[in-house]
């Protein structure tokens, strides 16, 4: 019976580690969000969902806050920034500047 109890305890511990997400202090994956500037005024795609600038700004602010580093005050998140044909590049720059101002300084530009 003693061997069975040890086996049961080991199985329970293994289940806790697997279900509980691994070891103490394990870091979450770095979040990646995508923002595409559309050619229409005040039109963007945020992770594939069409939004206004106000909505995109709020989403980005939340990502920055939820992933803020204590020491540097920047965010662990990555923003993939793109523009669609016909979009005004000044709006792309505005998104980039906003991201930098709230601590989202890892910006990947592309199409």
C-alpha positions in Angstrom: 0.0 0.0 0.0 2.9 2.3 0.7 4.1 2.1 -2.9 0.6 3.0 -4.1 0.4 6.1 -1.9 3.8 7.3 -3.3 2.6 6.6 -6.9 -0.6 8.5 -6.2 1.3 11.5 -4.7 3.6 11.6 -7.7 0.7 11.5 -10.1 -1.0 14.3 -8.3 2.1 16.4 -8.2 2.6 15.9 -12.0 -1.0 16.8 -12.6 -0.6 20.0 -10.7 2.5 21.0 -12.7 0.9 20.2 -16.0 -2.4 21.9 -15.3 -0.9 24.7 -13.3 1.3 25.9 -16.2 4.7 24.6 -15.2 7.3 25.9 -12.9 7.1 28.8 -10.6 8.3 32.0 -12.2 7.8 30.7 -15.8 7.3 33.7 -18.1 4.3 34.1 -20.3 4.9 34.3 -24.1 5.5 37.8 -25.5 2.2 39.1 -26.9 2.2 40.1 -30.5 -0.6 42.4 -31.9 -1.1 43.6 -35.4 -2.3 47.0 -36.5 -3.0 47.8 -40.1 -3.7 51.4 -41.2 -6.5 51.3 -43.8 -7.0 54.0 -46.6 -10.3 55.2 -45.2 -10.2 58.0 -42.6 -10.2 56.7 -39.0 -10.1 53.1 -40.1 -7.7 50.4 -38.8 -7.5 46.7 -38.4 -6.4 45.5 -34.9 -5.7 41.8 -34.9 -8.0 41.5 -37.9 -10.9 43.5 -36.4 -11.9 46.8 -37.9 -11.7 49.6 -35.4 -11.5 53.4 -35.1 -8.4 55.2 -33.9 -9.9 55.6 -30.4 -10.6 51.9 -30.1 -7.1 50.9 -31.4 -5.5 53.4 -29.0 -7.4 51.9 -26.1 -6.5 48.3 -27.1 -2.8 49.3 -27.4 -2.9 51.1 -24.0 -4.2 47.9 -22.4 -1.6 45.7 -24.0 1.1 48.1 -22.8 -0.2 48.2 -19.2 -0.7 44.5 -18.9 2.8 43.7 -20.1 4.8 46.6 -18.5 8.2 45.8 -17.1 8.8 47.2 -13.6 12.4 48.4 -14.1 12.3 49.9 -17.6 8.6 50.8 -17.7 8.4 49.7 -21.4 6.3 46.8 -22.5 7.2 43.2 -23.4 4.7 43.2 -26.3 5.5 43.5 -30.0 3.4 45.6 -32.4 3.3 44.5 -36.0 2.5 47.7 -37.9 1.4 47.8 -41.6 -0.5 49.9 -44.0 -2.8 49.0 -46.8 -2.5 50.5 -50.3 -3.7 54.1 -50.3 -3.3 54.7 -46.6 -1.7 58.0 -45.6 1.8 57.3 -44.2 1.3 60.1 -41.6 -1.3 57.9 -39.9 1.2 55.1 -39.8 3.7 57.4 -38.1 1.0 58.5 -35.7 0.4 54.9 -34.6 4.2 54.4 -34.2 4.6 57.5 -32.1 1.7 56.6 -29.9 3.1 53.1 -29.3 6.4 54.6 -28.3 4.8 57.1 -26.0 3.0 54.3 -24.0 6.0 52.0 -23.8 5.4 49.8 -26.8 8.8 50.2 -28.3 9.1 46.9 -30.2 7.5 47.8 -33.5 7.9 45.6 -36.6 6.9 47.4 -39.8 5.7 45.5 -42.9 2.9 45.0 -45.3 
